[in-house]
PDB file of C-alpha atoms and ligand atoms in Angstrom:
ATOM      1  CA  MET K  20      57.804 -26.859  73.498  1.00  0.00           C
ATOM      2  CA  ASP K  21      56.156 -24.703  76.224  1.00  0.00           C
ATOM      3  CA  SER K  22      53.632 -26.840  77.811  1.00  0.00           C
ATOM      4  CA  SER K  23      51.916 -23.560  79.297  1.00  0.00           C
ATOM      5  CA  VAL K  24      50.826 -22.579  75.649  1.00  0.00           C
ATOM      6  CA  ASP K  25      47.793 -23.005  75.120  1.00  0.00           C
ATOM      7  CA  PRO K  26      46.660 -23.165  71.083  1.00  0.00           C
ATOM      8  CA  ASN K  27      43.400 -22.248  71.620  1.00  0.00           C
ATOM      9  CA  VAL K  28      44.324 -18.623  73.211  1.00  0.00           C
ATOM     10  CA  PRO K  29      44.517 -16.192  70.807  1.00  0.00           C
ATOM     11  CA  LEU K  30      47.605 -13.711  70.391  1.00  0.00           C
ATOM     12  CA  ALA K  31      47.193  -9.852  70.603  1.00  0.00           C
ATOM     13  CA  ILE K  32      48.658  -8.094  67.749  1.00  0.00           C
ATOM     14  CA  GLY K  33      51.882  -7.184  69.676  1.00  0.00           C
ATOM     15  CA  GLU K  34      52.867 -11.185  70.222  1.00  0.00           C
ATOM     16  CA  VAL K  35      52.399 -11.794  66.365  1.00  0.00           C
ATOM     17  CA  ILE K  36      54.390  -9.225  65.702  1.00  0.00           C
ATOM     18  CA  ARG K  37      57.270 -10.367  67.907  1.00  0.00           C
ATOM     19  CA  ARG K  38      56.734 -13.747  66.776  1.00  0.00           C
ATOM     20  CA  THR K  39      56.521 -13.147  62.895  1.00  0.00           C
ATOM     21  CA  GLY K  40      58.595 -10.097  62.561  1.00  0.00           C
ATOM     22  CA  VAL K  41      55.698  -8.471  60.475  1.00  0.00           C
ATOM     23  CA  SER K  42      54.615  -4.954  60.909  1.00  0.00           C
ATOM     24  CA  ALA K  43      51.438  -4.286  61.987  1.00  0.00           C
ATOM     25  CA  SER K  44      50.553  -2.286  58.617  1.00  0.00           C
ATOM     26  CA  ALA K  45      51.631  -5.142  56.604  1.00  0.00           C
ATOM     27  CA  LEU K  46      49.373  -7.615  59.051  1.00  0.00           C
ATOM     28  CA  HIS K  47      46.200  -5.175  58.372  1.00  0.00           C
ATOM     29  CA  PHE K  48      46.960  -5.379  54.789  1.00  0.00           C
ATOM     30  CA  TYR K  49      47.058  -9.228  54.754  1.00  0.00           C
ATOM     31  CA  GLU K  50      43.506  -8.970  56.285  1.00  0.00           C
ATOM     32  CA  ARG K  51      42.281  -6.562  53.786  1.00  0.00           C
ATOM     33  CA  LYS K  52      43.447  -9.526  51.512  1.00  0.00           C
ATOM     34  CA  GLY K  53      41.762 -11.989  52.976  1.00  0.00           C
ATOM     35  CA  LEU K  54      44.813 -14.070  53.787  1.00  0.00           C
ATOM     36  CA  ILE K  55      44.351 -13.754  57.417  1.00  0.00           C
ATOM     37  CA  PHE K  56      41.879 -13.115  60.114  1.00  0.00           C
ATOM     38  CA  SER K  57      41.356 -11.453  63.322  1.00  0.00           C
ATOM     39  CA  SER K  58      38.797 -11.202  66.020  1.00  0.00           C
ATOM     40  CA  ARG K  59      38.579  -8.331  68.636  1.00  0.00           C
ATOM     41  CA  ASP K  60      38.789  -8.113  72.261  1.00  0.00           C
ATOM     42  CA  GLY K  61      36.418  -6.160  74.495  1.00  0.00           C
ATOM     43  CA  CYS K  62      38.904  -3.198  74.125  1.00  0.00           C
ATOM     44  CA  ASN K  63      38.494  -3.491  70.279  1.00  0.00           C
ATOM     45  CA  GLN K  64      42.202  -4.965  70.030  1.00  0.00           C
ATOM     46  CA  ARG K  65      42.900  -7.450  67.339  1.00  0.00           C
ATOM     47  CA  LEU K  66      43.244 -10.946  68.452  1.00  0.00           C
ATOM     48  CA  TYR K  67      44.717 -13.591  66.227  1.00  0.00           C
ATOM     49  CA  ALA K  68      44.100 -17.115  66.211  1.00  0.00           C
ATOM     50  CA  ARG K  69      47.498 -18.996  66.936  1.00  0.00           C
ATOM     51  CA  HIS K  70      47.727 -21.217  63.345  1.00  0.00           C
ATOM     52  CA  MET K  71      47.483 -17.515  61.692  1.00  0.00           C
ATOM     53  CA  LEU K  72      51.751 -17.456  62.648  1.00  0.00           C
ATOM     54  CA  ARG K  73      51.716 -20.250  59.802  1.00  0.00           C
ATOM     55  CA  ARG K  74      49.984 -18.389  57.376  1.00  0.00           C
ATOM     56  CA  ILE K  75      51.866 -15.409  58.208  1.00  0.00           C
ATOM     57  CA  SER K  76      55.135 -17.561  58.007  1.00  0.00           C
ATOM     58  CA  LEU K  77      53.824 -18.776  54.580  1.00  0.00           C
ATOM     59  CA  ILE K  78      53.271 -15.463  53.337  1.00  0.00           C
ATOM     60  CA  ILE K  79      56.603 -14.354  54.450  1.00  0.00           C
ATOM     61  CA  VAL K  80      58.384 -17.263  52.157  1.00  0.00           C
ATOM     62  CA  ALA K  81      56.038 -16.991  49.500  1.00  0.00           C
ATOM     63  CA  LYS K  82      56.988 -13.026  49.066  1.00  0.00           C
ATOM     64  CA  ARG K  83      60.767 -13.957  49.523  1.00  0.00           C
ATOM     65  CA  LEU K  84      60.208 -16.441  46.568  1.00  0.00           C
ATOM     66  CA  GLY K  85      58.138 -14.006  44.387  1.00  0.00           C
ATOM     67  CA  VAL K  86      54.681 -15.731  44.451  1.00  0.00           C
ATOM     68  CA  PRO K  87      52.104 -13.542  44.028  1.00  0.00           C
ATOM     69  CA  LEU K  88      49.723 -12.673  47.369  1.00  0.00           C
ATOM     70  CA  ALA K  89      46.944 -13.793  44.778  1.00  0.00           C
ATOM     71  CA  GLU K  90      48.559 -17.128  44.289  1.00  0.00           C
ATOM     72  CA  LEU K  91      49.002 -17.395  48.020  1.00  0.00           C
ATOM     73  CA  ALA K  92      45.210 -16.611  48.700  1.00  0.00           C
ATOM     74  CA  ALA K  93      44.095 -18.764  46.184  1.00  0.00           C
ATOM     75  CA  MET K  94      45.815 -21.882  48.193  1.00  0.00           C
ATOM     76  CA  PHE K  95      44.509 -20.405  51.614  1.00  0.00           C
ATOM     77  CA  ALA K  96      41.072 -20.658  50.224  1.00  0.00           C
ATOM     78  CA  CYS K  97      41.567 -24.593  50.557  1.00  0.00           C
ATOM     79  CA  LEU K  98      41.722 -23.694  54.451  1.00  0.00           C
ATOM     80  CA  PRO K  99      39.053 -22.914  56.665  1.00  0.00           C
ATOM     81  CA  GLN K 100      37.694 -18.894  55.967  1.00  0.00           C
ATOM     82  CA  ASP K 101      37.181 -18.342  59.823  1.00  0.00           C
ATOM     83  CA  HIS K 102      38.903 -18.791  63.049  1.00  0.00           C
ATOM     84  CA  HIS K 103      38.720 -22.643  63.065  1.00  0.00           C
ATOM     85  CA  SER K 104      42.189 -24.574  63.105  1.00  0.00           C
ATOM     86  CA  PRO K 105      42.874 -26.176  59.818  1.00  0.00           C
ATOM     87  CA  THR K 106      43.114 -29.760  60.239  1.00  0.00           C
ATOM     88  CA  HIS K 107      46.329 -31.725  58.980  1.00  0.00           C
ATOM     89  CA  GLU K 108      44.008 -32.679  55.791  1.00  0.00           C
ATOM     90  CA  ASP K 109      43.580 -29.040  55.159  1.00  0.00           C
ATOM     91  CA  TRP K 110      47.127 -28.340  55.261  1.00  0.00           C
ATOM     92  CA  GLN K 111      47.687 -31.367  52.913  1.00  0.00           C
ATOM     93  CA  ARG K 112      45.314 -30.448  50.462  1.00  0.00           C
ATOM     94  CA  MET K 113      46.542 -26.886  50.031  1.00  0.00           C
ATOM     95  CA  SER K 114      50.009 -28.698  50.428  1.00  0.00           C
ATOM     96  CA  ARG K 115      49.211 -30.685  47.289  1.00  0.00           C
ATOM     97  CA  THR K 116      47.676 -27.657  45.291  1.00  0.00           C
ATOM     98  CA  TRP K 117      50.794 -25.611  45.811  1.00  0.00           C
ATOM     99  CA  LYS K 118      53.352 -27.949  45.390  1.00  0.00           C
ATOM    100  CA  ARG K 119      52.384 -28.341  41.751  1.00  0.00           C
ATOM    101  CA  GLN K 120      52.280 -24.502  41.030  1.00  0.00           C
ATOM    102  CA  LEU K 121      55.705 -24.532  43.223  1.00  0.00           C
ATOM    103  CA  GLN K 122      57.060 -27.344  40.630  1.00  0.00           C
ATOM    104  CA  GLU K 123      56.036 -25.120  37.755  1.00  0.00           C
ATOM    105  CA  ARG K 124      57.696 -22.081  39.250  1.00  0.00           C
ATOM    106  CA  ARG K 125      61.092 -24.505  39.681  1.00  0.00           C
ATOM    107  CA  ARG K 126      60.757 -25.951  36.165  1.00  0.00           C
ATOM    108  CA  VAL K 127      60.393 -22.320  34.473  1.00  0.00           C
ATOM    109  CA  LEU K 128      63.690 -21.105  36.962  1.00  0.00           C
ATOM    110  CA  GLU K 129      65.543 -23.753  35.875  1.00  0.00           C
ATOM    111  CA  ASP K 130      64.764 -23.225  32.177  1.00  0.00           C
ATOM    112  CA  LEU K 131      65.821 -19.649  32.577  1.00  0.00           C
ATOM    113  CA  GLU K 132      69.036 -20.718  34.633  1.00  0.00           C
ATOM    114  CA  HIS K 133      69.460 -23.401  31.735  1.00  0.00           C
ATOM    115  CA  GLU K 134      68.916 -20.478  28.830  1.00  0.00           C
ATOM    116  CA  LEU K 135      70.615 -17.682  30.308  1.00  0.00           C
ATOM    117  CA  THR K 136      73.348 -17.453  28.127  1.00  0.00           C
ATOM    118  CA  GLY K 137      71.584 -18.862  25.219  1.00  0.00           C
ATOM    119  CA  CYS K 138      68.631 -17.603  22.939  1.00  0.00           C
ATOM    120  CA  ILE K 139      65.311 -17.177  24.902  1.00  0.00           C
ATOM    121  CA  GLY K 140      63.668 -16.080  21.515  1.00  0.00           C
ATOM    122  CA  CYS K 141      62.787 -12.502  22.211  1.00  0.00           C
ATOM    123  CA  GLY K 142      63.108 -11.060  19.373  1.00  0.00           C
ATOM    124  CA  CYS K 143      66.535  -9.115  19.963  1.00  0.00           C
ATOM    125  CA  LEU K 144      68.563 -11.423  17.659  1.00  0.00           C
ATOM    126  CA  SER K 145      71.900 -10.819  19.294  1.00  0.00           C
ATOM    127  CA  MET K 146      73.557 -13.597  20.466  1.00  0.00           C
ATOM    128  CA  LYS K 147      75.239 -16.054  17.883  1.00  0.00           C
ATOM    129  CA  ALA K 148      72.440 -18.603  19.005  1.00  0.00           C
ATOM    130  CA  CYS K 149      69.679 -16.685  17.927  1.00  0.00           C
ATOM    131  CA  ALA K 150      70.679 -17.408  14.085  1.00  0.00           C
ATOM    132  CA  LEU K 151      70.323 -21.214  14.928  1.00  0.00           C
ATOM    133  CA  LEU K 152      66.925 -21.128  17.316  1.00  0.00           C
ATOM    134  CA  ASN K 153      65.266 -17.935  16.288  1.00  0.00           C
ATOM    135  CA  PRO K 154      66.736 -17.446  12.418  1.00  0.00           C
ATOM    136  CA  ASP K 155      65.138 -14.344  10.941  1.00  0.00           C
ATOM    137  CA  ASP K 156      63.031 -13.901  14.212  1.00  0.00           C
ATOM    138  CA  THR K 157      60.424 -16.367  12.856  1.00  0.00           C
ATOM    139  CA  LEU K 158      59.421 -17.089  17.018  1.00  0.00           C
ATOM    140  CA  GLN K 159      57.789 -14.105  16.608  1.00  0.00           C
ATOM    141  CA  ASP K 160      54.966 -15.936  15.111  1.00  0.00           C
ATOM    142  CA  GLN K 161      54.475 -17.779  18.677  1.00  0.00           C
ATOM    143  CA  GLY K 162      53.499 -14.797  20.672  1.00  0.00           C
ATOM    144  CA  PRO K 163      55.219 -11.821  22.455  1.00  0.00           C
ATOM    145  CA  GLY K 164      57.920 -12.082  24.853  1.00  0.00           C
ATOM    146  CA  PRO K 165      60.571 -15.104  25.374  1.00  0.00           C
ATOM    147  CA  VAL K 166      59.182 -17.741  23.469  1.00  0.00           C
ATOM    148  CA  ARG K 167      61.486 -20.444  23.988  1.00  0.00           C
ATOM    149  CA  LEU K 168      61.275 -20.064  27.883  1.00  0.00           C
ATOM    150  CA  ARG K 169      57.612 -20.683  27.542  1.00  0.00           C
ATOM    151  CA  GLN K 170      58.125 -23.592  25.182  1.00  0.00           C
ATOM    152  CA  SER K 171      60.124 -25.052  28.020  1.00  0.00           C
ATOM    153  CA  PRO K 172      62.808 -26.381  25.789  1.00  0.00           C
ATOM    154  CA  ARG K 173      64.228 -29.173  28.376  1.00  0.00           C
ATOM    155  CA  ARG K 174      60.543 -30.423  28.886  1.00  0.00           C
TER     156      ARG K 174
HETATM  157  S1  LIG B 221      68.140 -14.011  22.514  1.00  0.00           S
HETATM  158 FE1  LIG B 221      66.615 -12.651  21.733  1.00  0.00          FE
HETATM  159  S2  LIG B 221      65.846 -13.642  20.095  1.00  0.00           S
HETATM  160 FE2  LIG B 221      67.784 -14.980  20.725  1.00  0.00          FE
END
């Protein structure tokens, strides 16, 4: 690590773009969504606290995993809503909450993977397994969509 890096010195937007690979318009969008914050320097240029790099990195990963930004915003609500650096405890609190949601997401993905070639209870009755697992589309009484995936048959 470069010992000359001062974590308290904010980063100009160009540096944030260089470090994260995220465009200026995306950064502005994340700001409007309340996911990140900036301040202004004397020339009205955006400055980002260095810990925003971590938030932006989590946004990048979350987007790749298909996590809705609203869910991420709820997670970030556990963190200080200003320019103060989150403490280790802040990140741990966020991590615990998010971990539960990620585990549920993983369970759904595993169920989907497991049931991909079987009946998912969607009402199509197009597979051999449907006659057994959704005879006469009886699962429609339990609501719309892929009922068997929602029920998590492997749980
Ligand atoms: S796969 Fe659609 S009802 Fe079975």
